[in-house]
Amino acid sequence: TFASDYGRTLNLNDLQQRMKSLQASVADQGYSLARVSGPERVSPEGVVMLKLLQGSVAGVEVKFLTQDGDDADENGNPVRGKTKDWVITREVSIQPGDPFNRNQLERDIKRLYSTQLFSDVKVTLRPVPQEPGNVVIVLGIIEQSTGQLSGGLGYSQSQGVFGQVQLQETNLLGRAWNLSTNITYGQYGGLANLSFRDPWIYGDKHRTSFSTSVYLSQQVPQVFQSEDNGNIRTAKDYVDNNSDSAYETGRVYDFTGGAEAPDDVRLADAAFPNRSWFDYEGDTIVLRKTGGSFSFARPLNGGDPYKDAKWNVLTGMSFSEVRPVNFAGTSRPFGVSTNNKENGEVSGDDVICVSYNCADSNTLVGVRFASSYNNLNNPSNPTSGNFFSVGTEQFVGINSDSPTFNRLRASYTQFFPVDWLKLHKGCRPKSGEQADCPQSIGVQLKGGAIMGEAPPYEAFCMGGSNSIRGWYNCDMAVSKAFTELTIEYRFPVISIFSGEVFMDAGTDFGTQKDVPGQPGLLLDKSGSGVSVGTGVIVTTPVGPLRVEVASKDFTSDWRFNLGV
C-alpha cells in the first residue's frame, strides 16, 4: 500500500489517503472491525509508525429466541432451547482470541442453517468494556420443529403400487441425532426400517458421523423376473439325481393310484431313483430379509472440520438373514423357469437353487469400505468437474449356509461445459447481461465384479432407469461382472425445463453363466446392448425429475422412464 511513497518526502495528506486504502483492503478481506490510526511517531530515519487495531473475538454466546425474535417468554423468563449449546458452537470456526472476520462468520452461519434445526440465526456483536475493538459474538437462535410425520403413495416395477409412512425426529435429545422409522407396504413387498444417525460424533475433530439401522423387508427380487421371457417361480421340493431331465410330480406321473394323492417328491424318487423330480408350485419368489448395519463416515479434511473436503471415506458392517419364501411365507429354496417349462418336464438345469447351498435361509455378514471424490461445480445440475466413487464389501461365511464372497463397484463421472444450442433466453444475453446457459456433456463409466460364490439374488442387475434405459429393471443381464457407459448432452430449453439426449451401453462380459443357477440365461437375457434416447428434465424443489424415452438396441422397441 505504501510502496510508492518510499524515498519520498513525507506528505500527511498522502499518508492519510494510503491509510484509508489499507483499511478498505482489510475490510474487503472480512476484517470489518479493523481500524488503522496514526501516525504514532516518525523516526529520524523516516520510519512511520501506524497502529492497526484488528478487533478480536472475546467469546461466542448462544441465546435462544422466540419465533418473534424475543429473548424472553410472555412471563418474562429467558427462552430455553432444546438444542445443546455445543451442537451450535461446534459449527462456529471463530474461536476466542481470533481476529473477527465477517466472511468467516458468514460461512459459520451457513453451516448452522445447513443443519436444518433452526429457522433463523440472528447475530449481534457485543463490545467488551475496557477492550476497545474486541467483541462477543451473540448467536440468537430460533429453533424450528424437528419432528416430522409424512406419508405418500407411489409405484415401482419391483413393488407395484405401494404406500409409505415415515416418522422422524432430527434433533433427538437436543444433540442433532436423527431417529426415523419407515414403513412401506406394496403389492409385491414391504419394508419396516428403524434408523439412527449422528451427523458429528461428540468431541471428534474430523466431523465423523455414525449411522445404524435395523430392518425387516419382503421383496420380489428382480433377478428372477423378466419382461417377455417368463419368470422363475417357486417349486415346493426338488431332488437332483443327476438326470438330464427333471419331472414334475402329479402332472407327469401318479405314484399312488389316485387323483387326490399328494404330489410328493419322495414317492417319485423312491419309484424312479435315476430321474430328477420337482414339485412345481408356480408362486412368485419372495425374499424375506431381517438385518441391520452400521457405518462410520468422515471427510478427509486434515483435522480441520470446517474445511471443504473433496474426499470422503466410509467403513461399516452389515448383517442379514435371508429366506426365500412364497407369498404365504413358506420356505421355497428352489425355483423353476417358466420360460422352458412344458408338459411338466424341464431340463435339470432349469431347476435352480434360489439361495446359497439350497438352504432355507442364508446368513450374510459383510464388512464394507467405500471412498468418494466430488469436484462437481453444482450438486444437482453440474456443468463441469468430476465425481469418483469406489466401494468393496467382503462377506464372511460363519456357517455352512453363509457364503463368502467380495463385491467391488466403482464409478467415474466427468462433465464438460459446452455452448451449442441457444434455445433458452439465458443463452442469448443482451449486451452487458450475464449469460445463464448451463449445458454440458456428461460421461459416466461404472462397473463391478463379484469374486467368490455369491447367491444368485446378490448378483448384479443390468437394465433400468439408472442403468441401460432401453431395458426394464434387471432385464438385460444378471451377472457377476459388468461395465456400463453413458454419454449424455443436457441443455436448457425454457423456464424450469431442460432437454437431454443420451446413449447407454453395457456388457456383462459373458458372466451370466457364472451366476449360480444362471437365472439370466434361463430367462434369455441378452447380457449386452446399446440404448439411445431423449428426455425432458424438470427442475423441482426436491431435485430434477427425468421423463425419458429410450430404444432397445436401435429397434422400434421403446421404453418410457420416469426418474429422480
mmCIF file of N, CA and C in Angstrom, residues 260-344:
data_model
loop_
_atom_site.group_PDB
_atom_site.id
_atom_site.type_symbol
_atom_site.label_atom_id
_atom_site.label_comp_id
_atom_site.label_asym_id
_atom_site.label_seq_id
_atom_site.Cartn_x
_atom_site.Cartn_y
_atom_site.Cartn_z
ATOM 1 N N GLU A 260 -56.468 -87.811 -5.970
ATOM 2 C CA GLU A 260 -56.381 -86.981 -4.780
ATOM 3 C C GLU A 260 -55.060 -87.160 -4.047
ATOM 4 N N ALA A 261 -54.172 -87.992 -4.581
ATOM 5 C CA ALA A 261 -52.916 -88.267 -3.887
ATOM 6 C C ALA A 261 -52.031 -87.022 -3.872
ATOM 7 N N PRO A 262 -51.268 -86.843 -2.813
ATOM 8 C CA PRO A 262 -50.378 -85.665 -2.747
ATOM 9 C C PRO A 262 -49.227 -85.781 -3.733
ATOM 10 N N ASP A 263 -48.770 -84.619 -4.207
ATOM 11 C CA ASP A 263 -47.600 -84.578 -5.091
ATOM 12 C C ASP A 263 -46.368 -84.642 -4.206
ATOM 13 N N ASP A 264 -45.748 -85.784 -4.093
ATOM 14 C CA ASP A 264 -44.666 -85.985 -3.148
ATOM 15 C C ASP A 264 -43.407 -86.384 -3.894
ATOM 16 N N VAL A 265 -42.367 -85.544 -3.801
ATOM 17 C CA VAL A 265 -41.109 -85.837 -4.479
ATOM 18 C C VAL A 265 -40.471 -87.101 -3.925
ATOM 19 N N ARG A 266 -40.680 -87.377 -2.633
ATOM 20 C CA ARG A 266 -40.080 -88.576 -2.041
ATOM 21 C C ARG A 266 -40.642 -89.849 -2.658
ATOM 22 N N LEU A 267 -41.955 -89.869 -2.958
ATOM 23 C CA LEU A 267 -42.544 -91.031 -3.608
ATOM 24 C C LEU A 267 -41.977 -91.214 -5.011
ATOM 25 N N ALA A 268 -41.838 -90.089 -5.721
ATOM 26 C CA ALA A 268 -41.297 -90.176 -7.072
ATOM 27 C C ALA A 268 -39.851 -90.638 -7.056
ATOM 28 N N ASP A 269 -39.081 -90.145 -6.120
ATOM 29 C CA ASP A 269 -37.666 -90.525 -6.024
ATOM 30 C C ASP A 269 -37.526 -92.004 -5.673
ATOM 31 N N ALA A 270 -38.422 -92.505 -4.827
ATOM 32 C CA ALA A 270 -38.365 -93.920 -4.462
ATOM 33 C C ALA A 270 -38.729 -94.808 -5.643
ATOM 34 N N ALA A 271 -39.688 -94.363 -6.466
ATOM 35 C CA ALA A 271 -40.117 -95.178 -7.601
ATOM 36 C C ALA A 271 -39.124 -95.123 -8.759
ATOM 37 N N PHE A 272 -38.539 -93.977 -8.992
ATOM 38 C CA PHE A 272 -37.607 -93.813 -10.106
ATOM 39 C C PHE A 272 -36.360 -93.087 -9.599
ATOM 40 N N PRO A 273 -35.443 -93.799 -8.932
ATOM 41 C CA PRO A 273 -34.294 -93.141 -8.307
ATOM 42 C C PRO A 273 -33.268 -92.605 -9.294
ATOM 43 N N ASN A 274 -33.426 -92.914 -10.583
ATOM 44 C CA ASN A 274 -32.440 -92.456 -11.574
ATOM 45 C C ASN A 274 -32.927 -91.220 -12.333
ATOM 46 N N ARG A 275 -34.032 -90.658 -11.880
ATOM 47 C CA ARG A 275 -34.546 -89.457 -12.505
ATOM 48 C C ARG A 275 -34.574 -88.333 -11.467
ATOM 49 N N SER A 276 -34.590 -87.111 -11.957
ATOM 50 C CA SER A 276 -34.727 -85.958 -11.068
ATOM 51 C C SER A 276 -36.185 -85.527 -11.048
ATOM 52 N N TRP A 277 -36.629 -85.038 -9.865
ATOM 53 C CA TRP A 277 -38.036 -84.702 -9.692
ATOM 54 C C TRP A 277 -38.191 -83.362 -8.976
ATOM 55 N N PHE A 278 -39.271 -82.655 -9.358
ATOM 56 C CA PHE A 278 -39.589 -81.422 -8.652
ATOM 57 C C PHE A 278 -41.105 -81.304 -8.514
ATOM 58 N N ASP A 279 -41.531 -80.560 -7.528
ATOM 59 C CA ASP A 279 -42.951 -80.336 -7.267
ATOM 60 C C ASP A 279 -43.235 -78.862 -7.525
ATOM 61 N N TYR A 280 -43.780 -78.566 -8.689
ATOM 62 C CA TYR A 280 -43.964 -77.178 -9.126
ATOM 63 C C TYR A 280 -45.127 -76.517 -8.395
ATOM 64 N N GLU A 281 -44.873 -75.312 -7.848
ATOM 65 C CA GLU A 281 -45.909 -74.524 -7.210
ATOM 66 C C GLU A 281 -46.309 -73.345 -8.080
ATOM 67 N N GLY A 282 -45.322 -72.676 -8.650
ATOM 68 C CA GLY A 282 -45.622 -71.587 -9.576
ATOM 69 C C GLY A 282 -45.881 -70.251 -8.948
ATOM 70 N N ASP A 283 -45.558 -70.090 -7.664
ATOM 71 C CA ASP A 283 -45.743 -68.806 -6.996
ATOM 72 C C ASP A 283 -44.528 -67.911 -7.263
ATOM 73 N N THR A 284 -44.704 -66.629 -7.043
ATOM 74 C CA THR A 284 -43.593 -65.690 -7.197
ATOM 75 C C THR A 284 -42.590 -65.879 -6.064
ATOM 76 N N ILE A 285 -41.302 -65.858 -6.396
ATOM 77 C CA ILE A 285 -40.260 -65.963 -5.380
ATOM 78 C C ILE A 285 -40.172 -64.651 -4.612
ATOM 79 N N VAL A 286 -40.134 -64.744 -3.296
ATOM 80 C CA VAL A 286 -40.038 -63.587 -2.427
ATOM 81 C C VAL A 286 -38.853 -63.779 -1.491
ATOM 82 N N LEU A 287 -38.095 -62.717 -1.260
ATOM 83 C CA LEU A 287 -37.008 -62.759 -0.294
ATOM 84 C C LEU A 287 -37.438 -62.028 0.974
ATOM 85 N N ARG A 288 -37.396 -62.745 2.094
ATOM 86 C CA ARG A 288 -37.706 -62.136 3.385
ATOM 87 C C ARG A 288 -36.388 -61.910 4.121
ATOM 88 N N LYS A 289 -36.091 -60.651 4.396
ATOM 89 C CA LYS A 289 -34.799 -60.293 4.982
ATOM 90 C C LYS A 289 -34.991 -59.641 6.343
ATOM 91 N N THR A 290 -34.163 -60.060 7.275
ATOM 92 C CA THR A 290 -34.084 -59.419 8.583
ATOM 93 C C THR A 290 -32.623 -59.071 8.822
ATOM 94 N N GLY A 291 -32.348 -57.838 9.173
ATOM 95 C CA GLY A 291 -30.938 -57.494 9.326
ATOM 96 C C GLY A 291 -30.717 -56.102 9.855
ATOM 97 N N GLY A 292 -29.489 -55.700 9.772
ATOM 98 C CA GLY A 292 -29.096 -54.379 10.237
ATOM 99 C C GLY A 292 -27.711 -54.036 9.738
ATOM 100 N N SER A 293 -27.301 -52.820 10.013
ATOM 101 C CA SER A 293 -25.974 -52.372 9.573
ATOM 102 C C SER A 293 -25.551 -51.191 10.429
ATOM 103 N N PHE A 294 -24.261 -50.915 10.399
ATOM 104 C CA PHE A 294 -23.748 -49.683 10.998
ATOM 105 C C PHE A 294 -22.550 -49.227 10.185
ATOM 106 N N SER A 295 -22.268 -47.941 10.224
ATOM 107 C CA SER A 295 -21.145 -47.401 9.456
ATOM 108 C C SER A 295 -20.648 -46.116 10.085
ATOM 109 N N PHE A 296 -19.381 -45.828 9.841
ATOM 110 C CA PHE A 296 -18.750 -44.564 10.204
ATOM 111 C C PHE A 296 -18.283 -43.899 8.915
ATOM 112 N N ALA A 297 -18.527 -42.598 8.796
ATOM 113 C CA ALA A 297 -18.109 -41.854 7.607
ATOM 114 C C ALA A 297 -17.468 -40.548 8.037
ATOM 115 N N ARG A 298 -16.496 -40.110 7.261
ATOM 116 C CA ARG A 298 -15.845 -38.840 7.583
ATOM 117 C C ARG A 298 -15.218 -38.233 6.335
ATOM 118 N N PRO A 299 -15.178 -36.897 6.282
ATOM 119 C CA PRO A 299 -14.442 -36.237 5.203
ATOM 120 C C PRO A 299 -12.952 -36.235 5.511
ATOM 121 N N LEU A 300 -12.140 -36.311 4.480
ATOM 122 C CA LEU A 300 -10.692 -36.229 4.661
ATOM 123 C C LEU A 300 -10.307 -34.755 4.649
ATOM 124 N N ASN A 301 -10.426 -34.134 5.825
ATOM 125 C CA ASN A 301 -10.238 -32.690 5.927
ATOM 126 C C ASN A 301 -8.958 -32.304 6.651
ATOM 127 N N GLY A 302 -8.061 -33.268 6.886
ATOM 128 C CA GLY A 302 -6.794 -32.956 7.534
ATOM 129 C C GLY A 302 -6.939 -32.496 8.971
ATOM 130 N N GLY A 303 -8.022 -32.895 9.628
ATOM 131 C CA GLY A 303 -8.229 -32.493 11.014
ATOM 132 C C GLY A 303 -8.933 -31.160 11.177
ATOM 133 N N ASP A 304 -9.272 -30.493 10.073
ATOM 134 C CA ASP A 304 -9.984 -29.213 10.130
ATOM 135 C C ASP A 304 -11.450 -29.472 9.778
ATOM 136 N N PRO A 305 -12.353 -29.511 10.765
ATOM 137 C CA PRO A 305 -13.753 -29.868 10.471
ATOM 138 C C PRO A 305 -14.490 -28.814 9.659
ATOM 139 N N TYR A 306 -13.887 -27.647 9.465
ATOM 140 C CA TYR A 306 -14.552 -26.575 8.721
ATOM 141 C C TYR A 306 -14.017 -26.460 7.291
ATOM 142 N N LYS A 307 -13.108 -27.319 6.943
ATOM 143 C CA LYS A 307 -12.510 -27.282 5.614
ATOM 144 C C LYS A 307 -13.369 -28.082 4.645
ATOM 145 N N ASP A 308 -13.627 -27.505 3.471
ATOM 146 C CA ASP A 308 -14.362 -28.226 2.437
ATOM 147 C C ASP A 308 -13.498 -29.382 1.936
ATOM 148 N N ALA A 309 -13.996 -30.602 2.128
ATOM 149 C CA ALA A 309 -13.232 -31.793 1.757
ATOM 150 C C ALA A 309 -13.851 -32.429 0.515
ATOM 151 N N LYS A 310 -13.020 -32.690 -0.472
ATOM 152 C CA LYS A 310 -13.493 -33.346 -1.684
ATOM 153 C C LYS A 310 -13.544 -34.868 -1.507
ATOM 154 N N TRP A 311 -12.660 -35.405 -0.658
ATOM 155 C CA TRP A 311 -12.620 -36.850 -0.425
ATOM 156 C C TRP A 311 -13.434 -37.196 0.817
ATOM 157 N N ASN A 312 -14.181 -38.270 0.742
ATOM 158 C CA ASN A 312 -14.915 -38.818 1.879
ATOM 159 C C ASN A 312 -14.700 -40.321 1.918
ATOM 160 N N VAL A 313 -14.640 -40.884 3.123
ATOM 161 C CA VAL A 313 -14.459 -42.330 3.275
ATOM 162 C C VAL A 313 -15.529 -42.867 4.219
ATOM 163 N N LEU A 314 -15.812 -44.165 4.083
ATOM 164 C CA LEU A 314 -16.826 -44.820 4.898
ATOM 165 C C LEU A 314 -16.389 -46.246 5.177
ATOM 166 N N THR A 315 -16.668 -46.730 6.370
ATOM 167 C CA THR A 315 -16.435 -48.126 6.712
ATOM 168 C C THR A 315 -17.565 -48.596 7.614
ATOM 169 N N GLY A 316 -17.912 -49.873 7.521
ATOM 170 C CA GLY A 316 -19.017 -50.372 8.317
ATOM 171 C C GLY A 316 -19.209 -51.857 8.141
ATOM 172 N N MET A 317 -20.276 -52.372 8.739
ATOM 173 C CA MET A 317 -20.614 -53.788 8.664
ATOM 174 C C MET A 317 -22.118 -53.931 8.445
ATOM 175 N N SER A 318 -22.505 -55.074 7.875
ATOM 176 C CA SER A 318 -23.921 -55.382 7.684
ATOM 177 C C SER A 318 -24.175 -56.831 8.076
ATOM 178 N N PHE A 319 -25.389 -57.081 8.534
ATOM 179 C CA PHE A 319 -25.794 -58.418 8.960
ATOM 180 C C PHE A 319 -27.213 -58.649 8.444
ATOM 181 N N SER A 320 -27.460 -59.820 7.880
ATOM 182 C CA SER A 320 -28.815 -60.113 7.414
ATOM 183 C C SER A 320 -29.058 -61.614 7.359
ATOM 184 N N GLU A 321 -30.306 -61.950 7.592
ATOM 185 C CA GLU A 321 -30.787 -63.316 7.425
ATOM 186 C C GLU A 321 -31.775 -63.289 6.273
ATOM 187 N N VAL A 322 -31.518 -64.091 5.231
ATOM 188 C CA VAL A 322 -32.310 -64.042 4.002
ATOM 189 C C VAL A 322 -33.015 -65.384 3.818
ATOM 190 N N ARG A 323 -34.345 -65.334 3.699
ATOM 191 C CA ARG A 323 -35.139 -66.542 3.490
ATOM 192 C C ARG A 323 -35.923 -66.413 2.198
ATOM 193 N N PRO A 324 -35.741 -67.346 1.235
ATOM 194 C CA PRO A 324 -36.609 -67.368 0.062
ATOM 195 C C PRO A 324 -37.927 -68.046 0.426
ATOM 196 N N VAL A 325 -39.035 -67.351 0.181
ATOM 197 C CA VAL A 325 -40.351 -67.861 0.551
ATOM 198 C C VAL A 325 -41.335 -67.593 -0.587
ATOM 199 N N ASN A 326 -42.553 -68.166 -0.455
ATOM 200 C CA ASN A 326 -43.649 -67.773 -1.320
ATOM 201 C C ASN A 326 -44.477 -66.707 -0.611
ATOM 202 N N PHE A 327 -45.571 -66.289 -1.230
ATOM 203 C CA PHE A 327 -46.348 -65.209 -0.621
ATOM 204 C C PHE A 327 -47.034 -65.639 0.670
ATOM 205 N N ALA A 328 -47.152 -66.949 0.875
ATOM 206 C CA ALA A 328 -47.716 -67.439 2.126
ATOM 207 C C ALA A 328 -46.680 -67.477 3.237
ATOM 208 N N GLY A 329 -45.414 -67.229 2.899
ATOM 209 C CA GLY A 329 -44.357 -67.215 3.903
ATOM 210 C C GLY A 329 -43.694 -68.558 4.125
ATOM 211 N N THR A 330 -43.975 -69.560 3.272
ATOM 212 C CA THR A 330 -43.368 -70.885 3.408
ATOM 213 C C THR A 330 -42.036 -70.919 2.673
ATOM 214 N N SER A 331 -41.031 -71.565 3.277
ATOM 215 C CA SER A 331 -39.698 -71.618 2.672
ATOM 216 C C SER A 331 -39.756 -72.274 1.300
ATOM 217 N N ARG A 332 -39.114 -71.634 0.338
ATOM 218 C CA ARG A 332 -39.061 -72.151 -1.020
ATOM 219 C C ARG A 332 -37.653 -71.926 -1.588
ATOM 220 N N PRO A 333 -36.689 -72.803 -1.264
ATOM 221 C CA PRO A 333 -35.311 -72.602 -1.732
ATOM 222 C C PRO A 333 -35.083 -72.992 -3.179
ATOM 223 N N PHE A 334 -36.109 -73.538 -3.888
ATOM 224 C CA PHE A 334 -35.946 -73.972 -5.272
ATOM 225 C C PHE A 334 -36.859 -73.174 -6.179
ATOM 226 N N GLY A 335 -36.403 -72.963 -7.410
ATOM 227 C CA GLY A 335 -37.187 -72.250 -8.400
ATOM 228 C C GLY A 335 -37.105 -72.940 -9.746
ATOM 229 N N VAL A 336 -38.142 -72.745 -10.588
ATOM 230 C CA VAL A 336 -38.228 -73.355 -11.908
ATOM 231 C C VAL A 336 -38.520 -72.267 -12.927
ATOM 232 N N SER A 337 -37.804 -72.286 -14.048
ATOM 233 C CA SER A 337 -38.015 -71.296 -15.099
ATOM 234 C C SER A 337 -39.268 -71.624 -15.889
ATOM 235 N N THR A 338 -40.234 -70.702 -15.925
ATOM 236 C CA THR A 338 -41.436 -70.901 -16.734
ATOM 237 C C THR A 338 -41.147 -70.689 -18.208
ATOM 238 N N ASN A 339 -39.982 -70.137 -18.534
ATOM 239 C CA ASN A 339 -39.619 -69.915 -19.935
ATOM 240 C C ASN A 339 -39.420 -71.241 -20.657
ATOM 241 N N ASN A 340 -38.950 -72.276 -19.943
ATOM 242 C CA ASN A 340 -38.638 -73.566 -20.575
ATOM 243 C C ASN A 340 -39.542 -74.690 -20.099
ATOM 244 N N LYS A 341 -40.524 -74.407 -19.244
ATOM 245 C CA LYS A 341 -41.332 -75.457 -18.641
ATOM 246 C C LYS A 341 -42.476 -75.845 -19.585
ATOM 247 N N GLU A 342 -42.457 -77.063 -20.075
ATOM 248 C CA GLU A 342 -43.511 -77.568 -20.954
ATOM 249 C C GLU A 342 -43.865 -78.996 -20.552
ATOM 250 N N ASN A 343 -45.173 -79.275 -20.415
ATOM 251 C CA ASN A 343 -45.669 -80.623 -20.145
ATOM 252 C C ASN A 343 -45.056 -81.244 -18.899
ATOM 253 N N GLY A 344 -44.718 -80.431 -17.932
ATOM 254 C CA GLY A 344 -44.224 -80.971 -16.677
ATOM 255 C C GLY A 344 -42.814 -81.490 -16.727
#
